[in-house]
Amino acid sequence: MFHNEIDSESLTSPVNGPIHSNTGGDRTLSGYDYDLPSERIAQNPVIPRDNSRLLVVDSPTSHQHRRFRNLPELLEPGDLLVLNNTRVMAARLHGYKSTGAPVEVLLLEDQGDNQWLGLVKPGRRLKPGALIQFPAPENPEGKPGSNSTLQAKVLAIDEATGGRILQFEATPGASVRELLEAYGQVPLPPYITQSVASPDQYQTVYAEQSGSAAAPTAGLHFTEELLDRLEAKGINRAFVTLHVGVGTFRPVEVEDVTRHQMHQEWVQVPDETVEKIRETKARGGRVIAVGTTGVRSLEGAAVTGELQPFCGKTDLFIYPGYQWRVVDGLITNFHLPRSSLLMLVSALVGRDRLLGLYQEAIDHEYRFYSFGDAMIILPSAKTETSAS
């Protein structure tokens, strides 16, 4: 687990004991606290995936408790689910400095020509010029000097994230991305400390575009059978790609949340998805984003007011008061206190209402965070202040 730099206690600092009840307003950091017993943090996924619990928010004042497999009953023919098809990279690498000291690297962003942005541990000791050698897969316990075909040099410190710019030297003809499957491990969030999950259980069943440092966890609840049932009912689906990186997990550290600056993440909203959304809206259907990454993808592609095909980076930060342009409803997991993700969901349903729903979930022993249960906010649950 990383504890330095953006660190990844940011990447999601676990709740160690109760957090003080919220005392602030919509735009104050303290307004997004809530109390979570540590035993509510899910350590393993539910099997089958769609047997997870689902808190259904169906109006501004009512909700119900269901299972994720009930999703087809909650949506209407003509609705459109928009899913993030990113695939989690085997982005965690273990290596050694030239002194023999161990180094852990979490790769976040491919910057081209085998140059990557990554978080490193221990970060303070890895200055520009330091070399890291990664043992060959057939010799995982190897030390410097073993038959290694992958090494990296620290080029610079990235001021925005506290990470490092790393220049990799790989086997001739091979890219770092290709070698990660052999050298790396799929990283789990640091609050998951007792998991026996396989790497495939931290991928959605529709994962396709490799490049993410973490899973779009709202999508982990879908099975192939559930997708078939949704299609049979006339519920359509489309895909975006957002490679999860620092932007999703970077902690909000300012009490006035309007001053928080989101880190950029790479997004692609293809022509086909834009066309499906336009057709859905034209016939009165509803656009349901699967996950906060789906929300940021769609709303980030509509920052000019109208949804357009988009390929690039977004630093969109959504909090209460946001004017919605594309998304009508949302499927999402339960998020960390004081996180930008909690603020995004509050923008849809209202902060006070959301914190009340979180308390309801805690009281009913829902499982929280990446391997936890889910919530669906139906379009009928939007508050007047958050409705587009």
mmCIF file of C-alpha atoms in Angstrom, residues 11-341:
data_model
loop_
_atom_site.group_PDB
_atom_site.id
_atom_site.type_symbol
_atom_site.label_atom_id
_atom_site.label_comp_id
_atom_site.label_asym_id
_atom_site.label_seq_id
_atom_site.Cartn_x
_atom_site.Cartn_y
_atom_site.Cartn_z
ATOM 1 C CA LEU A 11 -6.374 6.459 -3.446
ATOM 2 C CA THR A 12 -8.818 5.884 -0.762
ATOM 3 C CA SER A 13 -8.005 6.094 2.750
ATOM 4 C CA PRO A 14 -9.751 3.461 4.777
ATOM 5 C CA VAL A 15 -12.029 4.429 7.597
ATOM 6 C CA ASN A 16 -10.292 3.586 10.850
ATOM 7 C CA GLY A 17 -13.099 3.926 13.337
ATOM 8 C CA PRO A 18 -15.985 6.361 13.147
ATOM 9 C CA ILE A 19 -15.810 9.618 11.261
ATOM 10 C CA HIS A 20 -17.444 12.654 12.820
ATOM 11 C CA SER A 21 -20.958 13.367 11.621
ATOM 12 C CA ASN A 22 -21.259 16.007 8.903
ATOM 13 C CA THR A 23 -21.600 19.555 10.108
ATOM 14 C CA GLY A 24 -21.049 21.567 6.951
ATOM 15 C CA GLY A 25 -22.997 22.545 3.848
ATOM 16 C CA ASP A 26 -23.037 21.486 0.225
ATOM 17 C CA ARG A 27 -19.799 23.268 -0.597
ATOM 18 C CA THR A 28 -17.821 22.520 2.552
ATOM 19 C CA LEU A 29 -15.611 19.469 2.892
ATOM 20 C CA SER A 30 -16.883 18.719 6.389
ATOM 21 C CA GLY A 31 -20.368 18.413 4.924
ATOM 22 C CA TYR A 32 -19.403 15.096 3.334
ATOM 23 C CA ASP A 33 -18.412 13.144 6.451
ATOM 24 C CA TYR A 34 -20.315 10.122 7.632
ATOM 25 C CA ASP A 35 -19.753 7.364 10.195
ATOM 26 C CA LEU A 36 -18.789 3.965 8.780
ATOM 27 C CA PRO A 37 -17.941 0.892 10.875
ATOM 28 C CA SER A 38 -14.844 -0.760 9.445
ATOM 29 C CA GLU A 39 -16.644 -4.113 9.140
ATOM 30 C CA ARG A 40 -18.876 -2.607 6.463
ATOM 31 C CA ILE A 41 -15.911 -2.325 4.034
ATOM 32 C CA ALA A 42 -16.291 -5.263 1.635
ATOM 33 C CA GLN A 43 -13.179 -7.414 1.283
ATOM 34 C CA ASN A 44 -14.485 -9.829 -1.373
ATOM 35 C CA PRO A 45 -17.062 -9.665 -4.150
ATOM 36 C CA VAL A 46 -20.443 -11.373 -3.995
ATOM 37 C CA ILE A 47 -20.880 -14.524 -6.090
ATOM 38 C CA PRO A 48 -22.710 -14.388 -8.414
ATOM 39 C CA ARG A 49 -22.020 -10.743 -9.140
ATOM 40 C CA ASP A 50 -25.655 -9.743 -9.541
ATOM 41 C CA ASN A 51 -26.622 -11.106 -6.131
ATOM 42 C CA SER A 52 -25.274 -7.912 -4.544
ATOM 43 C CA ARG A 53 -27.804 -5.713 -2.791
ATOM 44 C CA LEU A 54 -29.282 -2.687 -4.515
ATOM 45 C CA LEU A 55 -30.637 0.381 -2.743
ATOM 46 C CA VAL A 56 -33.254 1.762 -5.115
ATOM 47 C CA VAL A 57 -33.878 5.514 -4.833
ATOM 48 C CA ASP A 58 -37.164 5.885 -6.693
ATOM 49 C CA SER A 59 -38.453 9.323 -5.639
ATOM 50 C CA PRO A 60 -37.267 12.381 -3.698
ATOM 51 C CA THR A 61 -38.711 10.828 -0.543
ATOM 52 C CA SER A 62 -38.843 7.035 -0.997
ATOM 53 C CA HIS A 63 -36.503 4.099 -1.537
ATOM 54 C CA GLN A 64 -36.577 0.319 -1.506
ATOM 55 C CA HIS A 65 -34.186 -2.580 -0.902
ATOM 56 C CA ARG A 66 -33.675 -4.993 -3.800
ATOM 57 C CA ARG A 67 -30.989 -7.151 -5.439
ATOM 58 C CA PHE A 68 -28.942 -6.093 -8.440
ATOM 59 C CA ARG A 69 -30.456 -8.941 -10.451
ATOM 60 C CA ASN A 70 -33.799 -7.066 -10.173
ATOM 61 C CA LEU A 71 -32.459 -4.262 -12.397
ATOM 62 C CA PRO A 72 -34.581 -5.162 -15.457
ATOM 63 C CA GLU A 73 -37.714 -4.674 -13.339
ATOM 64 C CA LEU A 74 -36.595 -1.169 -12.363
ATOM 65 C CA LEU A 75 -35.825 0.167 -15.835
ATOM 66 C CA GLU A 76 -38.127 0.788 -18.781
ATOM 67 C CA PRO A 77 -37.966 -0.335 -22.417
ATOM 68 C CA GLY A 78 -36.149 2.353 -24.348
ATOM 69 C CA ASP A 79 -33.852 3.300 -21.485
ATOM 70 C CA LEU A 80 -30.150 3.435 -22.304
ATOM 71 C CA LEU A 81 -27.426 2.158 -19.983
ATOM 72 C CA VAL A 82 -24.036 3.770 -20.599
ATOM 73 C CA LEU A 83 -21.160 1.609 -19.350
ATOM 74 C CA ASN A 84 -17.429 2.260 -19.040
ATOM 75 C CA ASN A 85 -15.538 -0.472 -20.913
ATOM 76 C CA THR A 86 -12.094 0.337 -19.507
ATOM 77 C CA ARG A 87 -9.973 -2.622 -18.443
ATOM 78 C CA VAL A 88 -7.767 -2.535 -15.344
ATOM 79 C CA MET A 89 -4.092 -2.909 -16.180
ATOM 80 C CA ALA A 90 -1.761 -5.150 -14.227
ATOM 81 C CA ALA A 91 -0.359 -1.822 -13.104
ATOM 82 C CA ARG A 92 1.338 -2.733 -9.802
ATOM 83 C CA LEU A 93 5.024 -3.572 -10.207
ATOM 84 C CA HIS A 94 7.574 -4.740 -7.632
ATOM 85 C CA GLY A 95 11.221 -3.978 -8.239
ATOM 86 C CA TYR A 96 14.535 -3.003 -6.672
ATOM 87 C CA LYS A 97 16.821 0.003 -6.617
ATOM 88 C CA SER A 98 20.470 -0.488 -7.504
ATOM 89 C CA THR A 99 21.155 -0.683 -3.760
ATOM 90 C CA GLY A 100 18.855 -3.703 -3.453
ATOM 91 C CA ALA A 101 16.131 -1.757 -1.632
ATOM 92 C CA PRO A 102 12.606 -2.845 -2.676
ATOM 93 C CA VAL A 103 10.412 -0.460 -4.670
ATOM 94 C CA GLU A 104 6.699 -0.623 -5.433
ATOM 95 C CA VAL A 105 5.256 1.176 -8.460
ATOM 96 C CA LEU A 106 1.635 1.815 -9.411
ATOM 97 C CA LEU A 107 1.419 2.934 -13.030
ATOM 98 C CA LEU A 108 -1.284 5.510 -13.728
ATOM 99 C CA GLU A 109 -0.880 6.902 -17.217
ATOM 100 C CA ASP A 110 0.879 5.927 -20.434
ATOM 101 C CA GLN A 111 2.549 9.065 -21.801
ATOM 102 C CA GLY A 112 3.952 7.418 -24.926
ATOM 103 C CA ASP A 113 7.342 6.039 -25.961
ATOM 104 C CA ASN A 114 7.447 3.764 -22.887
ATOM 105 C CA GLN A 115 7.200 6.765 -20.568
ATOM 106 C CA TRP A 116 4.704 6.489 -17.718
ATOM 107 C CA LEU A 117 3.354 8.459 -14.787
ATOM 108 C CA GLY A 118 3.339 6.328 -11.662
ATOM 109 C CA LEU A 119 3.159 6.423 -7.897
ATOM 110 C CA VAL A 120 6.236 5.007 -6.191
ATOM 111 C CA LYS A 121 6.995 3.721 -2.717
ATOM 112 C CA PRO A 122 9.172 4.834 -1.055
ATOM 113 C CA GLY A 123 8.761 8.051 -3.014
ATOM 114 C CA ARG A 124 11.025 10.418 -1.113
ATOM 115 C CA ARG A 125 14.035 8.227 -1.805
ATOM 116 C CA LEU A 126 13.418 7.934 -5.519
ATOM 117 C CA LYS A 127 14.942 11.094 -6.943
ATOM 118 C CA PRO A 128 15.351 11.893 -10.638
ATOM 119 C CA GLY A 129 18.082 9.674 -12.040
ATOM 120 C CA ALA A 130 17.292 6.661 -9.830
ATOM 121 C CA LEU A 131 17.061 3.302 -11.583
ATOM 122 C CA ILE A 132 14.527 0.588 -10.805
ATOM 123 C CA GLN A 133 14.969 -2.976 -12.013
ATOM 124 C CA PHE A 134 12.057 -5.396 -12.244
ATOM 125 C CA PRO A 135 12.831 -9.112 -11.952
ATOM 126 C CA ALA A 136 11.927 -11.355 -14.849
ATOM 127 C CA PRO A 137 8.643 -13.237 -14.361
ATOM 128 C CA GLU A 138 10.420 -16.587 -14.120
ATOM 129 C CA ASN A 139 12.513 -15.265 -11.229
ATOM 130 C CA PRO A 140 10.107 -13.182 -9.100
ATOM 131 C CA GLU A 141 12.462 -13.183 -6.122
ATOM 132 C CA GLY A 142 15.354 -11.997 -8.240
ATOM 133 C CA LYS A 143 17.584 -9.164 -7.061
ATOM 134 C CA PRO A 144 19.462 -6.617 -9.180
ATOM 135 C CA GLY A 145 21.671 -8.422 -11.607
ATOM 136 C CA SER A 146 19.203 -11.266 -12.186
ATOM 137 C CA ASN A 147 17.869 -11.981 -15.662
ATOM 138 C CA SER A 148 15.664 -8.908 -15.870
ATOM 139 C CA THR A 149 14.344 -7.506 -19.133
ATOM 140 C CA LEU A 150 12.545 -4.474 -17.705
ATOM 141 C CA GLN A 151 13.914 -1.446 -15.914
ATOM 142 C CA ALA A 152 12.916 2.178 -15.459
ATOM 143 C CA LYS A 153 14.680 5.467 -14.788
ATOM 144 C CA VAL A 154 13.071 8.244 -12.772
ATOM 145 C CA LEU A 155 13.024 11.298 -15.034
ATOM 146 C CA ALA A 156 11.144 13.810 -12.909
ATOM 147 C CA ILE A 157 8.695 14.407 -10.090
ATOM 148 C CA ASP A 158 5.148 15.141 -11.248
ATOM 149 C CA GLU A 159 4.043 18.119 -9.182
ATOM 150 C CA ALA A 160 0.325 17.603 -9.821
ATOM 151 C CA THR A 161 0.214 14.096 -8.338
ATOM 152 C CA GLY A 162 3.430 13.739 -6.325
ATOM 153 C CA GLY A 163 4.201 10.744 -8.551
ATOM 154 C CA ARG A 164 7.165 10.100 -10.806
ATOM 155 C CA ILE A 165 7.704 10.238 -14.553
ATOM 156 C CA LEU A 166 9.349 6.925 -15.402
ATOM 157 C CA GLN A 167 11.225 6.054 -18.596
ATOM 158 C CA PHE A 168 11.125 2.307 -19.144
ATOM 159 C CA GLU A 169 13.661 0.266 -21.049
ATOM 160 C CA ALA A 170 11.940 -2.886 -22.208
ATOM 161 C CA THR A 171 12.828 -5.905 -24.300
ATOM 162 C CA PRO A 172 13.490 -4.726 -27.871
ATOM 163 C CA GLY A 173 10.265 -4.720 -29.828
ATOM 164 C CA ALA A 174 8.035 -4.924 -26.740
ATOM 165 C CA SER A 175 6.051 -2.130 -25.142
ATOM 166 C CA VAL A 176 5.620 -1.720 -21.402
ATOM 167 C CA ARG A 177 1.872 -2.174 -21.806
ATOM 168 C CA GLU A 178 2.474 -5.589 -23.408
ATOM 169 C CA LEU A 179 4.876 -6.624 -20.639
ATOM 170 C CA LEU A 180 2.586 -5.624 -17.776
ATOM 171 C CA GLU A 181 0.524 -8.803 -18.052
ATOM 172 C CA ALA A 182 3.675 -10.796 -17.269
ATOM 173 C CA TYR A 183 5.430 -8.452 -14.834
ATOM 174 C CA GLY A 184 2.575 -6.671 -13.067
ATOM 175 C CA GLN A 185 -0.369 -7.380 -10.810
ATOM 176 C CA VAL A 186 -3.913 -6.024 -10.943
ATOM 177 C CA PRO A 187 -3.980 -3.505 -8.061
ATOM 178 C CA LEU A 188 -6.725 -3.597 -5.458
ATOM 179 C CA PRO A 189 -7.576 -0.478 -3.417
ATOM 180 C CA PRO A 190 -5.651 -0.168 -0.135
ATOM 181 C CA TYR A 191 -8.729 -0.651 2.034
ATOM 182 C CA ILE A 192 -9.074 -4.191 0.627
ATOM 183 C CA THR A 193 -6.632 -6.055 2.870
ATOM 184 C CA GLN A 194 -8.116 -9.544 3.233
ATOM 185 C CA SER A 195 -9.291 -10.420 -0.257
ATOM 186 C CA VAL A 196 -9.139 -13.798 -1.943
ATOM 187 C CA ALA A 197 -10.634 -12.423 -5.162
ATOM 188 C CA SER A 198 -9.076 -13.379 -8.474
ATOM 189 C CA PRO A 199 -7.896 -10.626 -10.850
ATOM 190 C CA ASP A 200 -10.886 -11.340 -13.120
ATOM 191 C CA GLN A 201 -13.265 -10.493 -10.293
ATOM 192 C CA TYR A 202 -11.886 -6.936 -10.334
ATOM 193 C CA GLN A 203 -12.802 -6.553 -14.025
ATOM 194 C CA THR A 204 -16.236 -5.934 -15.495
ATOM 195 C CA VAL A 205 -17.520 -8.678 -17.796
ATOM 196 C CA TYR A 206 -17.470 -6.152 -20.659
ATOM 197 C CA ALA A 207 -13.965 -4.740 -19.960
ATOM 198 C CA GLU A 208 -12.192 -4.169 -23.252
ATOM 199 C CA GLN A 209 -9.955 -1.094 -23.434
ATOM 200 C CA SER A 210 -6.874 -1.581 -21.238
ATOM 201 C CA GLY A 211 -5.551 1.492 -19.457
ATOM 202 C CA SER A 212 -7.180 1.870 -16.040
ATOM 203 C CA ALA A 213 -5.494 1.842 -12.619
ATOM 204 C CA ALA A 214 -8.752 0.851 -10.890
ATOM 205 C CA ALA A 215 -12.037 -0.764 -11.840
ATOM 206 C CA PRO A 216 -15.209 1.210 -12.625
ATOM 207 C CA THR A 217 -16.794 -0.634 -9.735
ATOM 208 C CA ALA A 218 -20.490 0.020 -10.422
ATOM 209 C CA GLY A 219 -20.077 -2.232 -13.439
ATOM 210 C CA LEU A 220 -18.746 -5.170 -11.421
ATOM 211 C CA HIS A 221 -22.337 -6.230 -10.577
ATOM 212 C CA PHE A 222 -23.287 -7.088 -14.168
ATOM 213 C CA THR A 223 -23.244 -10.656 -15.464
ATOM 214 C CA GLU A 224 -23.619 -11.790 -19.073
ATOM 215 C CA GLU A 225 -26.984 -13.304 -18.166
ATOM 216 C CA LEU A 226 -28.199 -10.025 -16.633
ATOM 217 C CA LEU A 227 -27.095 -8.085 -19.718
ATOM 218 C CA ASP A 228 -29.076 -10.546 -21.869
ATOM 219 C CA ARG A 229 -32.183 -10.053 -19.694
ATOM 220 C CA LEU A 230 -31.865 -6.275 -19.960
ATOM 221 C CA GLU A 231 -31.552 -6.492 -23.737
ATOM 222 C CA ALA A 232 -34.558 -8.814 -23.952
ATOM 223 C CA LYS A 233 -36.652 -6.166 -22.174
ATOM 224 C CA GLY A 234 -35.635 -3.497 -24.672
ATOM 225 C CA ILE A 235 -33.134 -1.736 -22.427
ATOM 226 C CA ASN A 236 -30.288 -0.620 -24.648
ATOM 227 C CA ARG A 237 -26.623 -0.115 -23.856
ATOM 228 C CA ALA A 238 -23.738 1.968 -25.121
ATOM 229 C CA PHE A 239 -20.121 2.335 -24.077
ATOM 230 C CA VAL A 240 -17.663 5.046 -23.135
ATOM 231 C CA THR A 241 -14.074 4.666 -21.989
ATOM 232 C CA LEU A 242 -12.605 6.478 -19.010
ATOM 233 C CA HIS A 243 -9.279 5.175 -17.726
ATOM 234 C CA VAL A 244 -9.506 5.564 -13.962
ATOM 235 C CA GLY A 245 -6.513 7.381 -12.516
ATOM 236 C CA VAL A 246 -5.634 9.965 -9.926
ATOM 237 C CA GLY A 247 -8.587 12.185 -10.798
ATOM 238 C CA THR A 248 -11.158 9.758 -9.469
ATOM 239 C CA PHE A 249 -9.385 9.094 -6.184
ATOM 240 C CA ARG A 250 -7.407 12.210 -5.416
ATOM 241 C CA PRO A 251 -8.566 13.494 -2.030
ATOM 242 C CA VAL A 252 -10.376 16.769 -1.620
ATOM 243 C CA GLU A 253 -8.146 18.708 0.760
ATOM 244 C CA VAL A 254 -9.726 22.170 0.815
ATOM 245 C CA GLU A 255 -12.669 23.041 3.058
ATOM 246 C CA ASP A 256 -14.231 25.117 0.261
ATOM 247 C CA VAL A 257 -14.802 22.289 -2.232
ATOM 248 C CA THR A 258 -15.258 24.741 -5.115
ATOM 249 C CA ARG A 259 -11.484 25.299 -4.940
ATOM 250 C CA HIS A 260 -10.664 21.626 -5.482
ATOM 251 C CA GLN A 261 -8.856 20.943 -8.770
ATOM 252 C CA MET A 262 -9.516 17.572 -10.378
ATOM 253 C CA HIS A 263 -6.626 15.809 -12.091
ATOM 254 C CA GLN A 264 -7.251 14.977 -15.739
ATOM 255 C CA GLU A 265 -8.311 11.521 -16.880
ATOM 256 C CA TRP A 266 -8.458 10.145 -20.410
ATOM 257 C CA VAL A 267 -11.944 9.770 -21.892
ATOM 258 C CA GLN A 268 -13.440 8.587 -25.154
ATOM 259 C CA VAL A 269 -17.092 9.075 -26.039
ATOM 260 C CA PRO A 270 -17.516 7.579 -29.527
ATOM 261 C CA ASP A 271 -19.859 8.699 -32.290
ATOM 262 C CA GLU A 272 -22.014 5.595 -31.874
ATOM 263 C CA THR A 273 -22.674 6.353 -28.209
ATOM 264 C CA VAL A 274 -23.548 9.979 -28.916
ATOM 265 C CA GLU A 275 -25.994 8.878 -31.602
ATOM 266 C CA LYS A 276 -27.657 6.347 -29.270
ATOM 267 C CA ILE A 277 -28.047 9.012 -26.587
ATOM 268 C CA ARG A 278 -29.597 11.465 -29.037
ATOM 269 C CA GLU A 279 -32.024 8.801 -30.275
ATOM 270 C CA THR A 280 -32.918 7.844 -26.705
ATOM 271 C CA LYS A 281 -33.624 11.436 -25.689
ATOM 272 C CA ALA A 282 -35.630 12.102 -28.874
ATOM 273 C CA ARG A 283 -38.064 9.268 -28.127
ATOM 274 C CA GLY A 284 -38.389 10.127 -24.446
ATOM 275 C CA GLY A 285 -36.075 7.446 -23.108
ATOM 276 C CA ARG A 286 -33.758 7.897 -20.155
ATOM 277 C CA VAL A 287 -29.958 7.820 -20.027
ATOM 278 C CA ILE A 288 -28.675 5.875 -17.022
ATOM 279 C CA ALA A 289 -24.936 6.147 -16.382
ATOM 280 C CA VAL A 290 -23.276 3.102 -14.866
ATOM 281 C CA GLY A 291 -20.767 4.541 -12.400
ATOM 282 C CA THR A 292 -19.372 7.968 -11.677
ATOM 283 C CA THR A 293 -16.830 7.426 -14.460
ATOM 284 C CA GLY A 294 -19.708 7.126 -16.919
ATOM 285 C CA VAL A 295 -21.118 10.378 -15.556
ATOM 286 C CA ARG A 296 -17.819 12.232 -15.942
ATOM 287 C CA SER A 297 -17.372 10.862 -19.460
ATOM 288 C CA LEU A 298 -20.783 11.981 -20.690
ATOM 289 C CA GLU A 299 -20.974 15.284 -18.882
ATOM 290 C CA GLY A 300 -17.335 16.024 -19.769
ATOM 291 C CA ALA A 301 -18.183 15.535 -23.444
ATOM 292 C CA ALA A 302 -21.019 18.036 -23.093
ATOM 293 C CA VAL A 303 -19.240 20.921 -21.379
ATOM 294 C CA THR A 304 -20.157 23.229 -24.250
ATOM 295 C CA GLY A 305 -23.837 22.517 -23.596
ATOM 296 C CA GLU A 306 -24.430 19.826 -26.222
ATOM 297 C CA LEU A 307 -23.092 16.268 -26.201
ATOM 298 C CA GLN A 308 -20.470 15.706 -28.887
ATOM 299 C CA PRO A 309 -18.107 12.833 -29.690
ATOM 300 C CA PHE A 310 -15.000 13.344 -27.594
ATOM 301 C CA CYS A 311 -11.535 11.876 -27.218
ATOM 302 C CA GLY A 312 -9.166 13.549 -24.792
ATOM 303 C CA LYS A 313 -8.847 14.414 -21.133
ATOM 304 C CA THR A 314 -11.397 15.746 -18.692
ATOM 305 C CA ASP A 315 -10.953 17.432 -15.334
ATOM 306 C CA LEU A 316 -14.685 17.940 -14.762
ATOM 307 C CA PHE A 317 -15.588 18.224 -11.068
ATOM 308 C CA ILE A 318 -19.284 17.770 -10.264
ATOM 309 C CA TYR A 319 -20.781 18.866 -6.945
ATOM 310 C CA PRO A 320 -24.205 20.174 -5.805
ATOM 311 C CA GLY A 321 -25.448 22.997 -7.987
ATOM 312 C CA TYR A 322 -24.182 21.339 -11.173
ATOM 313 C CA GLN A 323 -26.498 21.704 -14.165
ATOM 314 C CA TRP A 324 -26.992 18.282 -15.743
ATOM 315 C CA ARG A 325 -26.788 18.048 -19.532
ATOM 316 C CA VAL A 326 -26.909 14.331 -20.383
ATOM 317 C CA VAL A 327 -27.360 11.988 -17.421
ATOM 318 C CA ASP A 328 -30.853 11.238 -16.110
ATOM 319 C CA GLY A 329 -30.068 8.488 -13.593
ATOM 320 C CA LEU A 330 -27.129 6.687 -12.043
ATOM 321 C CA ILE A 331 -26.017 3.258 -10.855
ATOM 322 C CA THR A 332 -23.172 3.589 -8.363
ATOM 323 C CA ASN A 333 -21.438 1.943 -5.419
ATOM 324 C CA PHE A 334 -21.079 3.529 -1.970
ATOM 325 C CA HIS A 335 -18.194 5.996 -1.795
ATOM 326 C CA LEU A 336 -15.632 7.213 0.696
ATOM 327 C CA PRO A 337 -16.321 10.151 3.009
ATOM 328 C CA ARG A 338 -15.031 13.527 1.810
ATOM 329 C CA SER A 339 -14.473 12.181 -1.713
ATOM 330 C CA SER A 340 -15.226 13.904 -5.011
ATOM 331 C CA LEU A 341 -17.326 10.842 -5.903
#
